[in-house]
Every structure is written in structure tokens, then in C-alpha cells.
mmCIF file with all atom_site columns, C-alpha atoms in Angstrom:
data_model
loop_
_atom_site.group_PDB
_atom_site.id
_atom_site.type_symbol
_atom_site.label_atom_id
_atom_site.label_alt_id
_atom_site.label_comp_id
_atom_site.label_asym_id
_atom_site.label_entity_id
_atom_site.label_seq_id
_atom_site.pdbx_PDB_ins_code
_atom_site.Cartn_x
_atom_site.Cartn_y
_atom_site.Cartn_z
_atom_site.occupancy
_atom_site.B_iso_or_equiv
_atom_site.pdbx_formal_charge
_atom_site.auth_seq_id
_atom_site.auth_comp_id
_atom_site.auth_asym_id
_atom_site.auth_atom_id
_atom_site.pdbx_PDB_model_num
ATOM 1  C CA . UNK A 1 1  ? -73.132 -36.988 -3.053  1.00 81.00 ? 22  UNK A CA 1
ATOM 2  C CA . UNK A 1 2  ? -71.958 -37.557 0.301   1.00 85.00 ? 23  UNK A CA 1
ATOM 3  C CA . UNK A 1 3  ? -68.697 -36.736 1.942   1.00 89.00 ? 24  UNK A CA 1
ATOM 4  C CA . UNK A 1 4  ? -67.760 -40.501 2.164   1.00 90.00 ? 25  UNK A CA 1
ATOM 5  C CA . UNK A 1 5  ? -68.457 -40.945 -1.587  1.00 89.00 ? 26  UNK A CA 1
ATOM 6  C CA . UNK A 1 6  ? -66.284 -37.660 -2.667  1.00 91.00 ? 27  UNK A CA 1
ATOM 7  C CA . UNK A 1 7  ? -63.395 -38.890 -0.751  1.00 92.00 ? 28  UNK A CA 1
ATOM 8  C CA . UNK A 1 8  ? -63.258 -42.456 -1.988  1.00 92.00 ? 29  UNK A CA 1
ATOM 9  C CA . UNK A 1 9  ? -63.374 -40.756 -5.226  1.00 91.00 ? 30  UNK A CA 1
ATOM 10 C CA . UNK A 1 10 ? -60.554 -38.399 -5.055  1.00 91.00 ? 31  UNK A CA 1
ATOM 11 C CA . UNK A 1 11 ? -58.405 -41.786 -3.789  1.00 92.00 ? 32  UNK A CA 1
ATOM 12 C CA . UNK A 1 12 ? -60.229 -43.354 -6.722  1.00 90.00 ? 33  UNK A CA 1
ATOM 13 C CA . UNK A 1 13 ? -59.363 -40.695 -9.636  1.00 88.00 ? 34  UNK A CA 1
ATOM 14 C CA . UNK A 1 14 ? -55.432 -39.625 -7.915  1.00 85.00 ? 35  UNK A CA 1
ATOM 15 C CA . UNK A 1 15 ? -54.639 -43.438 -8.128  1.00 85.00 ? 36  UNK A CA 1
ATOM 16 C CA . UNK A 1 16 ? -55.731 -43.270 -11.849 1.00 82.00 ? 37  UNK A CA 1
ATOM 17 C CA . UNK A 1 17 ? -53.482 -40.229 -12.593 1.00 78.00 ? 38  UNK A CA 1
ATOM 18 C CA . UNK A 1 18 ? -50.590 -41.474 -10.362 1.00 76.00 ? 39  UNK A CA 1
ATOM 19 C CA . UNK A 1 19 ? -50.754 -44.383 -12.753 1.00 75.00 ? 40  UNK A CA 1
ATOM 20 C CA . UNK A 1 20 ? -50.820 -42.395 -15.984 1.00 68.00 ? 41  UNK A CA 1
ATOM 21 C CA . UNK A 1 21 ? -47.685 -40.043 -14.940 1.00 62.00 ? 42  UNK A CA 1
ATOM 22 C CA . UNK A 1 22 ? -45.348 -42.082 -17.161 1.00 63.00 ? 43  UNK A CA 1
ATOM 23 C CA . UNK A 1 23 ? -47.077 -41.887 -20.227 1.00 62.00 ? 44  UNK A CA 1
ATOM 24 C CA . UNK A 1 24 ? -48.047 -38.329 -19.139 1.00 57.00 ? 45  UNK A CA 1
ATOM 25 C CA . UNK A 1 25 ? -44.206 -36.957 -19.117 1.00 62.00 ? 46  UNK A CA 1
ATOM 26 C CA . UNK A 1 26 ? -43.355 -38.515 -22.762 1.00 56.00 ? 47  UNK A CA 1
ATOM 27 C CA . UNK A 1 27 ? -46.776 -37.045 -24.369 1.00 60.00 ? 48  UNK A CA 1
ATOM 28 C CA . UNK A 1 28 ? -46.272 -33.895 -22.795 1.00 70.00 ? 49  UNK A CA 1
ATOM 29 C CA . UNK A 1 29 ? -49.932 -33.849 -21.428 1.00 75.00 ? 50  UNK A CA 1
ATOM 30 C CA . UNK A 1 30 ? -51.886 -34.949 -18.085 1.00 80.00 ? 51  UNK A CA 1
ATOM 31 C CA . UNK A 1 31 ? -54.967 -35.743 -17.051 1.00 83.00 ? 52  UNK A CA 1
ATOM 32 C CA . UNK A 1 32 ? -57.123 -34.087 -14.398 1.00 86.00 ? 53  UNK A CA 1
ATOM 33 C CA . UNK A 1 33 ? -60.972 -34.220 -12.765 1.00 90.00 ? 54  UNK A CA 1
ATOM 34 C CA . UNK A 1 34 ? -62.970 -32.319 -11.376 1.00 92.00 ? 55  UNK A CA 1
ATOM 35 C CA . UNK A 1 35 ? -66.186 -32.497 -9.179  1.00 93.00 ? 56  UNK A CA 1
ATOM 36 C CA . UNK A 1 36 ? -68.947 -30.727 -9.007  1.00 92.00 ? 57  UNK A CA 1
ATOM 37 C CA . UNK A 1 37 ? -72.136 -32.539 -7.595  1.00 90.00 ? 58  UNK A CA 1
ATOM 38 C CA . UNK A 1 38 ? -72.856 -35.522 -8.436  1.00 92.00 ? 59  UNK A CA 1
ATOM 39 C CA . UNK A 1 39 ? -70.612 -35.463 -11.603 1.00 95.00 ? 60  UNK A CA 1
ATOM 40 C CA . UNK A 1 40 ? -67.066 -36.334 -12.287 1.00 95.00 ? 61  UNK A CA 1
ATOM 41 C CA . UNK A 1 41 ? -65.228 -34.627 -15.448 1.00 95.00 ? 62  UNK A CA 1
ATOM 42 C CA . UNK A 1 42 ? -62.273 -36.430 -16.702 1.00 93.00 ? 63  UNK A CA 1
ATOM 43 C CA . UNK A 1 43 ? -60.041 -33.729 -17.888 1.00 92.00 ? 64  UNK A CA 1
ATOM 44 C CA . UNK A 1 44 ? -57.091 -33.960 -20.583 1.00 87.00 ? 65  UNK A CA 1
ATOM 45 C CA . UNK A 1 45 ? -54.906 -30.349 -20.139 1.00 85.00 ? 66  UNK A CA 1
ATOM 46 C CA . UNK A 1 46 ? -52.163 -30.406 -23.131 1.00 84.00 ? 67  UNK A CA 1
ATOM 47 C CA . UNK A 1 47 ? -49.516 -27.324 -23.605 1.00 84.00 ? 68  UNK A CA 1
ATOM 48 C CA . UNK A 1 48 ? -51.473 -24.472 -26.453 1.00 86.00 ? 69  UNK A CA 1
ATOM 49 C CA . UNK A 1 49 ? -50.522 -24.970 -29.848 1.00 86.00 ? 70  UNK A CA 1
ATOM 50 C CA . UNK A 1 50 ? -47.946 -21.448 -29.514 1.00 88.00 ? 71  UNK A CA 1
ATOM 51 C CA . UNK A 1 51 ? -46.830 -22.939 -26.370 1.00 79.00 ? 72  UNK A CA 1
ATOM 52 C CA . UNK A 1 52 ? -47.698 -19.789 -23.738 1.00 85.00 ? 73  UNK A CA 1
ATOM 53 C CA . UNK A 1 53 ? -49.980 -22.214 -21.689 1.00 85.00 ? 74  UNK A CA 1
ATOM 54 C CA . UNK A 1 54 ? -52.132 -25.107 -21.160 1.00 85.00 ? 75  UNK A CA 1
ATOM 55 C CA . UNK A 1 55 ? -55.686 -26.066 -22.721 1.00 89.00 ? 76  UNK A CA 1
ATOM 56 C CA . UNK A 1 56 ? -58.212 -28.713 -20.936 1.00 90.00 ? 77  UNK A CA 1
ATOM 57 C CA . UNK A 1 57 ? -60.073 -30.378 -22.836 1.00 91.00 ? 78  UNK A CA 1
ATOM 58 C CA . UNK A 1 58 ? -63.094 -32.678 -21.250 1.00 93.00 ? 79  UNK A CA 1
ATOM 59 C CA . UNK A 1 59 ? -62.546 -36.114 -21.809 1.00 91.00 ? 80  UNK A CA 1
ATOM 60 C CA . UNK A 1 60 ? -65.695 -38.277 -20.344 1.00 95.00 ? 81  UNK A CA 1
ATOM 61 C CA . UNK A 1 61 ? -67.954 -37.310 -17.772 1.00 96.00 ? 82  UNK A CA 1
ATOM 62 C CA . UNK A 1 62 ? -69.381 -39.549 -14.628 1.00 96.00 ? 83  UNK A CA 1
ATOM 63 C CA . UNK A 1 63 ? -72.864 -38.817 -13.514 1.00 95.00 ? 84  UNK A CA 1
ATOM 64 C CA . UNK A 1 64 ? -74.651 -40.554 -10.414 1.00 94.00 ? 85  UNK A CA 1
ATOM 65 C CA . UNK A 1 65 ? -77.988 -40.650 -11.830 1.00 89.00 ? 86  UNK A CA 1
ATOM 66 C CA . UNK A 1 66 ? -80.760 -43.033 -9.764  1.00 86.00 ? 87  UNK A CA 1
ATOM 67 C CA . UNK A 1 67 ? -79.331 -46.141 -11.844 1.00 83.00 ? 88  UNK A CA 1
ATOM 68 C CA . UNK A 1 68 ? -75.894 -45.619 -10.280 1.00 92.00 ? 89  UNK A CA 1
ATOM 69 C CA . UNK A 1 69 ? -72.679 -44.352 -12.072 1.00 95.00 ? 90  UNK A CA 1
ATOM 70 C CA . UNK A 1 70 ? -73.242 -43.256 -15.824 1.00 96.00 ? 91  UNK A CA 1
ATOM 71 C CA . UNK A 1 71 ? -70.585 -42.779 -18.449 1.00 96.00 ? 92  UNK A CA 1
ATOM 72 C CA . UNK A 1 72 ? -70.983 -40.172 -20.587 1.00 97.00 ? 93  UNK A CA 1
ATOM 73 C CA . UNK A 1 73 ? -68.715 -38.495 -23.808 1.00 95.00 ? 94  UNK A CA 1
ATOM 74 C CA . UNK A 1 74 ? -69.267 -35.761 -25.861 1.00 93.00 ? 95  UNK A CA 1
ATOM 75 C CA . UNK A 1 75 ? -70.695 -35.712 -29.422 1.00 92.00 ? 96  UNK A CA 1
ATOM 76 C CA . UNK A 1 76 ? -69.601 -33.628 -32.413 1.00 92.00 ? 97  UNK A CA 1
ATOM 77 C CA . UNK A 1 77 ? -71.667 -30.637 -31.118 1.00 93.00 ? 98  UNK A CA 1
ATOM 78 C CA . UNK A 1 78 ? -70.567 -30.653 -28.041 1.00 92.00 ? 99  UNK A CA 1
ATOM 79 C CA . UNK A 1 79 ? -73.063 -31.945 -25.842 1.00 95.00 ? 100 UNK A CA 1
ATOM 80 C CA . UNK A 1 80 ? -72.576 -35.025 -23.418 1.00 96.00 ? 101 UNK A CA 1
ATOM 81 C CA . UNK A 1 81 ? -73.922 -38.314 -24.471 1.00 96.00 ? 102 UNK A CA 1
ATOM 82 C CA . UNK A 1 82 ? -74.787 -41.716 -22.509 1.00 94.00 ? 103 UNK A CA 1
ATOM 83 C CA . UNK A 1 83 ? -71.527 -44.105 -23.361 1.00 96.00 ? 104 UNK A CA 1
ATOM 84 C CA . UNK A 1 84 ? -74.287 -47.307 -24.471 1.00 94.00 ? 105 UNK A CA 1
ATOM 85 C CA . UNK A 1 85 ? -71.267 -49.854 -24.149 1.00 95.00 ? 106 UNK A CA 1
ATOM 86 C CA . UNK A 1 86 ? -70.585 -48.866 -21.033 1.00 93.00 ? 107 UNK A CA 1
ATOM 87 C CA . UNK A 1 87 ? -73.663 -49.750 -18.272 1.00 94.00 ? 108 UNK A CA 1
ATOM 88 C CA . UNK A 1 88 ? -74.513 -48.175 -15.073 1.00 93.00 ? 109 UNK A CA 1
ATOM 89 C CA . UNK A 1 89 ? -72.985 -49.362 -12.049 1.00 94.00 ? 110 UNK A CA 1
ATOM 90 C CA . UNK A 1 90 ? -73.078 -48.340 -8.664  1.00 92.00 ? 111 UNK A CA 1
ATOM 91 C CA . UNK A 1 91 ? -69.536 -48.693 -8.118  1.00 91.00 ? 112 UNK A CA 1
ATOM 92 C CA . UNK A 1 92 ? -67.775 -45.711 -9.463  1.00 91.00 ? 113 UNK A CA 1
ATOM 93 C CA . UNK A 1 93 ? -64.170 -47.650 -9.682  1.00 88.00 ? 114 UNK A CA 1
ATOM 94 C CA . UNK A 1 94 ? -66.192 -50.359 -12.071 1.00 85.00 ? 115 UNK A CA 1
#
């Protein structure tokens, strides 16, 4: 991915959290990314269950495969799955 594409994407994915902060603060969570590649993580981090710290837990995942931007989740065993109601586009904000 090129330098161009990573920034319009961090603009892209701190818009999307700047947007969430409200309904961050009353659930007590947040949401994050990271990026690696040509992948985006979409990152949930929520306070541990005996309250010393936080957990992240992966939420969806972006690929840019040849077909343009692919969704994917994560099935019961753990492994990332194409979203099928959700088609490729090669505009990551779509």
C-alpha cells in the first residue's frame, strides 16, 4: 500500500473513532485499528473483567486484495472470513 493510501486511511479510520467517542465514554470501551500491509484491523479494547487493564478484541478486518477493499470477520474458530454481504470496493471509506 502506498504512502498516499495509508494516510487517507488514518484520516479515514480517526474520523470514524472521533465519531464513536460518545458512545465510547458511556460503554466504557473504544475502538482502535491498526495497519499492517495491506490490511486494516478494526479493534474493540474494553477494561478486563477484574478491572487491572484493557483487552482488544479484533472486530473486522480490511484487506486490499486485487478486487479492491475486502471485508472480512472472524468465525467461531477464530479464523477471518470474507463478509459475503459486504462486496469489494476500491474505495476503502465505501
Amino acid at each position: 500500500m502506498d504512502d498516499f493510501t495509508k494516510r487517507r486511511i488514518e484520516k479515514i479510520m480517526r474520523h470514524y473513532m472521533e465519531s464513536a467517542a460518545e458512545e465510547q465514554l458511556r460503554n466504557r470501551r473504544s475502538i482502535g485499528y491498526s495497519l499492517e500491509g495491506d490490511e486494516v484491523m478494526l479493534i474493540e479494547q474494553r477494561p478486563s473483567k477484574d478491572g487491572a487493564g484493557w483487552i482488544e478484541l479484533p472486530v473486522a478486518q480490511f484487506r486490499l486484495d486485487a478486487g479492491g477493499w475486502n471485508v472480512y470477520g472472524m468465525d467461531s474458530g477464530g479464523r477471518w472470513r470474507p463478509v459475503p454481504e459486504i462486496p469489494p470496493s476500491d474505495d476503502f471509506q465505501a
